[in-house]
PDB file of C-alpha atoms in Angstrom:
ATOM      1  CA  MET A   1      10.593 -20.290 -14.973  1.00 93.00           C
ATOM      2  CA  HIS A   2       9.014 -17.072 -16.172  1.00 95.00           C
ATOM      3  CA  GLN A   3       9.028 -13.581 -14.675  1.00 96.00           C
ATOM      4  CA  ALA A   4       7.679 -10.121 -15.400  1.00 97.00           C
ATOM      5  CA  ILE A   5       7.951  -6.690 -13.794  1.00 98.00           C
ATOM      6  CA  GLU A   6       5.877  -3.526 -14.105  1.00 98.00           C
ATOM      7  CA  THR A   7       5.621  -0.190 -12.316  1.00 98.00           C
ATOM      8  CA  THR A   8       2.191   1.330 -11.858  1.00 97.00           C
ATOM      9  CA  THR A   9       1.361   4.804 -10.569  1.00 98.00           C
ATOM     10  CA  ILE A  10      -1.343   5.370  -7.970  1.00 98.00           C
ATOM     11  CA  GLU A  11      -2.762   8.895  -7.675  1.00 98.00           C
ATOM     12  CA  THR A  12      -3.808   9.560  -4.074  1.00 98.00           C
ATOM     13  CA  ARG A  13      -6.075  12.348  -2.829  1.00 98.00           C
ATOM     14  CA  GLY A  14      -4.528  12.450   0.644  1.00 97.00           C
ATOM     15  CA  GLN A  15      -4.599  10.170   3.680  1.00 96.00           C
ATOM     16  CA  GLY A  16      -6.495   6.943   3.307  1.00 96.00           C
ATOM     17  CA  LEU A  17      -6.552   3.466   1.838  1.00 97.00           C
ATOM     18  CA  TYR A  18      -6.639   3.034  -1.939  1.00 98.00           C
ATOM     19  CA  GLU A  19      -7.514  -0.431  -3.179  1.00 98.00           C
ATOM     20  CA  ILE A  20      -5.143  -1.604  -5.923  1.00 98.00           C
ATOM     21  CA  SER A  21      -6.338  -5.222  -6.195  1.00 98.00           C
ATOM     22  CA  HIS A  22      -7.654  -4.629  -9.721  1.00 97.00           C
ATOM     23  CA  ALA A  23      -4.238  -3.438 -10.980  1.00 97.00           C
ATOM     24  CA  VAL A  24      -2.594  -6.475  -9.370  1.00 98.00           C
ATOM     25  CA  ARG A  25      -5.095  -8.899 -10.923  1.00 97.00           C
ATOM     26  CA  ASP A  26      -4.651  -7.291 -14.361  1.00 98.00           C
ATOM     27  CA  PHE A  27      -0.860  -7.526 -14.122  1.00 98.00           C
ATOM     28  CA  VAL A  28      -0.928 -11.189 -13.048  1.00 98.00           C
ATOM     29  CA  SER A  29      -3.411 -12.204 -15.748  1.00 97.00           C
ATOM     30  CA  GLY A  30      -1.195 -10.671 -18.429  1.00 97.00           C
ATOM     31  CA  ALA A  31       2.108 -12.002 -17.076  1.00 97.00           C
ATOM     32  CA  GLY A  32       1.711 -15.583 -18.265  1.00 95.00           C
ATOM     33  CA  VAL A  33       2.429 -17.122 -14.852  1.00 97.00           C
ATOM     34  CA  ALA A  34       0.049 -19.836 -13.642  1.00 97.00           C
ATOM     35  CA  THR A  35       1.786 -20.708 -10.367  1.00 98.00           C
ATOM     36  CA  GLY A  36       4.286 -18.504  -8.592  1.00 98.00           C
ATOM     37  CA  LEU A  37       4.868 -15.562  -6.311  1.00 98.00           C
ATOM     38  CA  LEU A  38       3.915 -11.936  -6.815  1.00 98.00           C
ATOM     39  CA  THR A  39       5.881  -9.298  -4.941  1.00 98.00           C
ATOM     40  CA  VAL A  40       4.282  -5.863  -4.579  1.00 98.00           C
ATOM     41  CA  TYR A  41       6.627  -3.079  -3.491  1.00 98.00           C
ATOM     42  CA  VAL A  42       5.944   0.622  -2.932  1.00 98.00           C
ATOM     43  CA  ARG A  43       8.864   2.959  -3.696  1.00 98.00           C
ATOM     44  CA  HIS A  44       8.178   5.519  -0.968  1.00 97.00           C
ATOM     45  CA  THR A  45       8.785   6.030   2.749  1.00 97.00           C
ATOM     46  CA  SER A  46       5.601   7.855   3.746  1.00 97.00           C
ATOM     47  CA  CYS A  47       3.017   5.354   2.511  1.00 98.00           C
ATOM     48  CA  SER A  48       2.726   1.590   2.797  1.00 98.00           C
ATOM     49  CA  LEU A  49       0.865  -1.519   1.661  1.00 98.00           C
ATOM     50  CA  LEU A  50      -1.821  -3.519   3.465  1.00 97.00           C
ATOM     51  CA  ILE A  51      -3.895  -6.586   2.770  1.00 98.00           C
ATOM     52  CA  GLN A  52      -7.183  -5.850   4.445  1.00 97.00           C
ATOM     53  CA  GLU A  53     -10.922  -6.450   4.291  1.00 96.00           C
ATOM     54  CA  ASN A  54     -12.554  -4.860   1.250  1.00 95.00           C
ATOM     55  CA  ALA A  55     -16.218  -5.619   1.971  1.00 95.00           C
ATOM     56  CA  ASP A  56     -16.983  -2.974   4.602  1.00 95.00           C
ATOM     57  CA  SER A  57     -15.564   0.555   4.269  1.00 94.00           C
ATOM     58  CA  ASP A  58     -15.908   1.001   8.054  1.00 97.00           C
ATOM     59  CA  VAL A  59     -12.733  -1.099   8.345  1.00 96.00           C
ATOM     60  CA  GLN A  60     -10.819   1.546   6.396  1.00 95.00           C
ATOM     61  CA  THR A  61     -12.344   4.336   8.498  1.00 96.00           C
ATOM     62  CA  ASP A  62     -11.330   2.563  11.702  1.00 97.00           C
ATOM     63  CA  LEU A  63      -7.789   1.855  10.463  1.00 96.00           C
ATOM     64  CA  ASN A  64      -7.315   5.519   9.555  1.00 96.00           C
ATOM     65  CA  GLY A  65      -8.630   6.528  12.963  1.00 96.00           C
ATOM     66  CA  PHE A  66      -6.418   4.032  14.788  1.00 97.00           C
ATOM     67  CA  PHE A  67      -3.215   5.109  13.027  1.00 97.00           C
ATOM     68  CA  GLY A  68      -4.141   8.774  13.528  1.00 96.00           C
ATOM     69  CA  ARG A  69      -4.391   8.172  17.275  1.00 97.00           C
ATOM     70  CA  LEU A  70      -1.353   5.889  17.423  1.00 97.00           C
ATOM     71  CA  VAL A  71       0.901   8.359  15.578  1.00 97.00           C
ATOM     72  CA  PRO A  72      -0.705  11.806  15.815  1.00 96.00           C
ATOM     73  CA  GLU A  73       0.571  14.976  14.215  1.00 94.00           C
ATOM     74  CA  GLY A  74       1.959  17.623  16.537  1.00 92.00           C
ATOM     75  CA  MET A  75       4.358  15.489  18.579  1.00 92.00           C
ATOM     76  CA  ASP A  76       6.679  18.271  19.738  1.00 92.00           C
ATOM     77  CA  TRP A  77       9.692  15.992  20.211  1.00 95.00           C
ATOM     78  CA  LEU A  78      10.005  15.217  16.468  1.00 94.00           C
ATOM     79  CA  VAL A  79      13.124  16.605  14.783  1.00 94.00           C
ATOM     80  CA  HIS A  80      12.245  15.995  11.094  1.00 94.00           C
ATOM     81  CA  THR A  81       9.693  18.770  10.457  1.00 89.00           C
ATOM     82  CA  ALA A  82      10.975  20.419   7.245  1.00 88.00           C
ATOM     83  CA  GLU A  83       8.306  18.791   5.041  1.00 93.00           C
ATOM     84  CA  GLY A  84       5.335  19.644   7.236  1.00 94.00           C
ATOM     85  CA  PRO A  85       3.655  18.341  10.380  1.00 94.00           C
ATOM     86  CA  ASP A  86       2.282  15.201   8.683  1.00 96.00           C
ATOM     87  CA  ASP A  87       5.595  14.012   7.184  1.00 96.00           C
ATOM     88  CA  MET A  88       7.397  12.406  10.120  1.00 97.00           C
ATOM     89  CA  PRO A  89       4.188  10.792  11.431  1.00 97.00           C
ATOM     90  CA  ALA A  90       3.766   9.385   7.894  1.00 97.00           C
ATOM     91  CA  HIS A  91       7.281   7.889   8.031  1.00 97.00           C
ATOM     92  CA  ILE A  92       6.514   6.307  11.420  1.00 97.00           C
ATOM     93  CA  LYS A  93       3.233   4.813  10.133  1.00 98.00           C
ATOM     94  CA  ALA A  94       5.082   3.373   7.132  1.00 97.00           C
ATOM     95  CA  ALA A  95       7.717   1.890   9.464  1.00 97.00           C
ATOM     96  CA  LEU A  96       4.949   0.174  11.463  1.00 97.00           C
ATOM     97  CA  THR A  97       3.356  -1.367   8.380  1.00 97.00           C
ATOM     98  CA  GLN A  98       4.982  -2.743   5.196  1.00 97.00           C
ATOM     99  CA  THR A  99       6.450  -1.517   1.956  1.00 97.00           C
ATOM    100  CA  SER A 100       6.554  -4.970   0.344  1.00 98.00           C
ATOM    101  CA  ILE A 101       4.047  -7.832   0.284  1.00 98.00           C
ATOM    102  CA  GLY A 102       4.360 -11.310  -1.210  1.00 98.00           C
ATOM    103  CA  ILE A 103       1.165 -12.835  -2.640  1.00 98.00           C
ATOM    104  CA  PRO A 104       0.934 -16.425  -3.911  1.00 98.00           C
ATOM    105  CA  VAL A 105      -0.307 -16.936  -7.468  1.00 98.00           C
ATOM    106  CA  ALA A 106      -2.319 -20.028  -8.393  1.00 98.00           C
ATOM    107  CA  GLU A 107      -4.225 -20.805 -11.578  1.00 97.00           C
ATOM    108  CA  GLY A 108      -3.046 -17.509 -13.053  1.00 97.00           C
ATOM    109  CA  ALA A 109      -4.503 -15.287 -10.315  1.00 97.00           C
ATOM    110  CA  PRO A 110      -3.368 -13.760  -7.013  1.00 98.00           C
ATOM    111  CA  VAL A 111      -4.608 -15.843  -4.089  1.00 98.00           C
ATOM    112  CA  PHE A 112      -6.673 -13.333  -2.115  1.00 97.00           C
ATOM    113  CA  GLY A 113      -9.104 -14.423   0.569  1.00 95.00           C
ATOM    114  CA  THR A 114     -12.828 -13.900   0.030  1.00 94.00           C
ATOM    115  CA  TRP A 115     -12.939 -10.452   1.652  1.00 95.00           C
ATOM    116  CA  GLN A 116      -9.310  -9.415   1.102  1.00 97.00           C
ATOM    117  CA  GLY A 117      -8.043  -6.537  -0.971  1.00 97.00           C
ATOM    118  CA  LEU A 118      -4.607  -5.016  -1.447  1.00 98.00           C
ATOM    119  CA  TYR A 119      -4.348  -1.363  -0.482  1.00 98.00           C
ATOM    120  CA  LEU A 120      -1.886   1.461  -0.831  1.00 98.00           C
ATOM    121  CA  PHE A 121      -2.064   3.188   2.570  1.00 98.00           C
ATOM    122  CA  GLU A 122      -1.359   6.880   2.033  1.00 98.00           C
ATOM    123  CA  HIS A 123      -0.089   8.541   5.213  1.00 98.00           C
ATOM    124  CA  ARG A 124       0.364  12.114   3.896  1.00 97.00           C
ATOM    125  CA  ARG A 125      -2.458  14.687   3.846  1.00 96.00           C
ATOM    126  CA  ARG A 126      -1.857  16.108   0.385  1.00 97.00           C
ATOM    127  CA  PRO A 127      -2.248  14.194  -2.915  1.00 98.00           C
ATOM    128  CA  HIS A 128       0.735  12.200  -4.189  1.00 98.00           C
ATOM    129  CA  ARG A 129       1.740  10.101  -7.187  1.00 98.00           C
ATOM    130  CA  ARG A 130       2.919   6.794  -5.734  1.00 98.00           C
ATOM    131  CA  GLU A 131       4.895   4.200  -7.671  1.00 98.00           C
ATOM    132  CA  VAL A 132       4.146   0.561  -6.976  1.00 98.00           C
ATOM    133  CA  VAL A 133       6.390  -2.128  -8.488  1.00 98.00           C
ATOM    134  CA  LEU A 134       4.821  -5.491  -9.346  1.00 98.00           C
ATOM    135  CA  HIS A 135       7.169  -8.442  -9.885  1.00 98.00           C
ATOM    136  CA  ILE A 136       6.044 -11.993 -10.564  1.00 98.00           C
ATOM    137  CA  ILE A 137       8.051 -15.173 -10.902  1.00 98.00           C
ATOM    138  CA  GLY A 138       6.805 -18.689 -11.506  1.00 98.00           C
ATOM    139  CA  ASP A 139       5.804 -21.339 -13.986  1.00 97.00           C
ATOM    140  CA  ALA A 140       3.579 -20.817 -17.019  1.00 92.00           C
TER     141      ALA A 140
END
Protein backbone atom coordinates (compact mmCIF):
# COMPACT_ATOMS: atom_id res chain seq x y z
CA MET A 1 0.00 0.00 0.00
CA HIS A 2 1.31 3.41 -0.97
CA GLN A 3 0.02 6.89 -0.19
CA ALA A 4 0.88 10.52 -0.86
CA ILE A 5 -0.51 13.89 0.17
CA GLU A 6 -0.11 17.39 -1.25
CA THR A 7 -1.72 20.79 -0.74
CA THR A 8 -2.24 22.99 -3.77
CA THR A 9 -3.36 26.62 -3.82
CA ILE A 10 -6.04 27.83 -6.22
CA GLU A 11 -6.20 31.58 -6.89
CA THR A 12 -9.80 32.61 -7.59
CA ARG A 13 -10.98 35.86 -9.19
CA GLY A 14 -14.37 35.81 -7.46
CA GLN A 15 -17.53 33.74 -7.82
CA GLY A 16 -17.42 30.94 -10.34
CA LEU A 17 -16.16 27.48 -11.16
CA TYR A 18 -12.42 26.90 -11.54
CA GLU A 19 -11.42 23.62 -13.15
CA ILE A 20 -8.65 21.87 -11.21
CA SER A 21 -8.64 18.56 -13.11
CA HIS A 22 -5.14 19.23 -14.47
CA ALA A 23 -3.67 19.65 -10.96
CA VAL A 24 -5.38 16.43 -9.86
CA ARG A 25 -4.08 14.49 -12.88
CA ASP A 26 -0.54 15.81 -12.31
CA PHE A 27 -0.62 14.83 -8.63
CA VAL A 28 -1.90 11.31 -9.37
CA SER A 29 0.62 10.69 -12.15
CA GLY A 30 3.48 11.61 -9.82
CA ALA A 31 2.20 9.71 -6.78
CA GLY A 32 3.16 6.23 -7.94
CA VAL A 33 -0.30 4.74 -7.36
CA ALA A 34 -1.76 2.62 -10.16
CA THR A 35 -5.00 1.58 -8.45
CA GLY A 36 -6.54 3.31 -5.47
CA LEU A 37 -8.62 6.18 -4.20
CA LEU A 38 -7.95 9.90 -4.44
CA THR A 39 -9.58 12.17 -1.89
CA VAL A 40 -9.82 15.87 -2.75
CA TYR A 41 -10.64 18.18 0.15
CA VAL A 42 -11.02 21.96 0.25
CA ARG A 43 -9.99 23.63 3.53
CA HIS A 44 -12.60 26.40 3.51
CA THR A 45 -16.25 26.95 4.41
CA SER A 46 -17.28 29.43 1.71
CA CYS A 47 -16.31 27.44 -1.39
CA SER A 48 -16.82 23.83 -2.40
CA LEU A 49 -15.94 21.11 -4.90
CA LEU A 50 -17.97 19.77 -7.83
CA ILE A 51 -17.55 17.16 -10.50
CA GLN A 52 -19.32 18.62 -13.48
CA GLU A 53 -19.37 18.77 -17.27
CA ASN A 54 -16.31 20.51 -18.72
CA ALA A 55 -17.23 20.54 -22.41
CA ASP A 56 -19.74 23.40 -22.49
CA SER A 57 -19.15 26.56 -20.42
CA ASP A 58 -22.91 27.24 -20.47
CA VAL A 59 -23.18 24.56 -17.76
CA GLN A 60 -21.00 26.67 -15.47
CA THR A 61 -23.01 29.81 -16.30
CA ASP A 62 -26.26 28.02 -15.48
CA LEU A 63 -24.91 26.56 -12.22
CA ASN A 64 -23.77 30.01 -11.08
CA GLY A 65 -27.17 31.42 -11.98
CA PHE A 66 -29.04 28.62 -10.21
CA PHE A 67 -27.08 28.95 -6.96
CA GLY A 68 -27.41 32.74 -7.11
CA ARG A 69 -31.19 32.38 -7.28
CA LEU A 70 -31.34 29.54 -4.75
CA VAL A 71 -29.26 31.42 -2.15
CA PRO A 72 -29.37 35.13 -3.03
CA GLU A 73 -27.54 37.90 -1.24
CA GLY A 74 -29.64 40.32 0.77
CA MET A 75 -31.69 37.85 2.81
CA ASP A 76 -32.59 40.16 5.69
CA TRP A 77 -33.06 37.35 8.22
CA LEU A 78 -29.36 36.35 8.17
CA VAL A 79 -27.46 37.00 11.40
CA HIS A 80 -23.85 36.41 10.22
CA THR A 81 -23.17 39.60 8.24
CA ALA A 82 -19.82 40.81 9.65
CA GLU A 83 -17.83 39.65 6.59
CA GLY A 84 -20.10 41.18 3.97
CA PRO A 85 -23.38 40.39 2.24
CA ASP A 86 -21.93 37.51 0.18
CA ASP A 87 -20.36 35.61 3.11
CA MET A 88 -23.30 33.82 4.71
CA PRO A 89 -24.84 32.95 1.32
CA ALA A 90 -21.41 31.49 0.44
CA HIS A 91 -21.48 29.32 3.59
CA ILE A 92 -24.98 28.09 2.71
CA LYS A 93 -23.93 27.23 -0.87
CA ALA A 94 -20.94 25.30 0.49
CA ALA A 95 -23.23 23.43 2.91
CA LEU A 96 -25.44 22.41 -0.03
CA THR A 97 -22.53 21.07 -2.07
CA GLN A 98 -19.36 19.25 -0.92
CA THR A 99 -15.99 20.00 0.58
CA SER A 100 -14.58 16.53 -0.09
CA ILE A 101 -14.79 14.22 -3.11
CA GLY A 102 -13.49 10.69 -3.57
CA ILE A 103 -12.29 9.77 -7.08
CA PRO A 104 -11.24 6.24 -8.09
CA VAL A 105 -7.77 5.82 -9.60
CA ALA A 106 -7.11 3.16 -12.23
CA GLU A 107 -4.06 2.63 -14.42
CA GLY A 108 -2.35 5.55 -12.69
CA ALA A 109 -5.02 8.15 -13.53
CA PRO A 110 -8.18 9.57 -11.94
CA VAL A 111 -11.27 7.92 -13.41
CA PHE A 112 -13.18 10.88 -14.82
CA GLY A 113 -16.03 10.43 -17.27
CA THR A 114 -15.62 11.66 -20.84
CA TRP A 115 -17.05 15.14 -20.18
CA GLN A 116 -16.28 15.40 -16.45
CA GLY A 117 -14.00 17.86 -14.75
CA LEU A 118 -13.28 18.64 -11.12
CA TYR A 119 -14.03 22.20 -10.09
CA LEU A 120 -13.41 24.46 -7.14
CA PHE A 121 -16.71 26.34 -6.78
CA GLU A 122 -15.93 29.79 -5.39
CA HIS A 123 -18.95 31.31 -3.65
CA ARG A 124 -17.42 34.65 -2.57
CA ARG A 125 -17.34 37.73 -4.82
CA ARG A 126 -13.78 38.84 -4.14
CA PRO A 127 -10.62 36.89 -5.08
CA HIS A 128 -9.33 34.28 -2.63
CA ARG A 129 -6.42 31.88 -2.22
CA ARG A 130 -8.00 28.48 -1.64
CA GLU A 131 -6.13 25.45 -0.33
CA VAL A 132 -7.07 22.07 -1.74
CA VAL A 133 -5.61 18.92 -0.16
CA LEU A 134 -5.02 15.91 -2.41
CA HIS A 135 -4.55 12.52 -0.73
CA ILE A 136 -4.12 9.24 -2.57
CA ILE A 137 -3.88 5.71 -1.25
CA GLY A 138 -3.53 2.49 -3.20
CA ASP A 139 -1.25 -0.02 -4.84
CA ALA A 140 1.70 0.80 -7.08
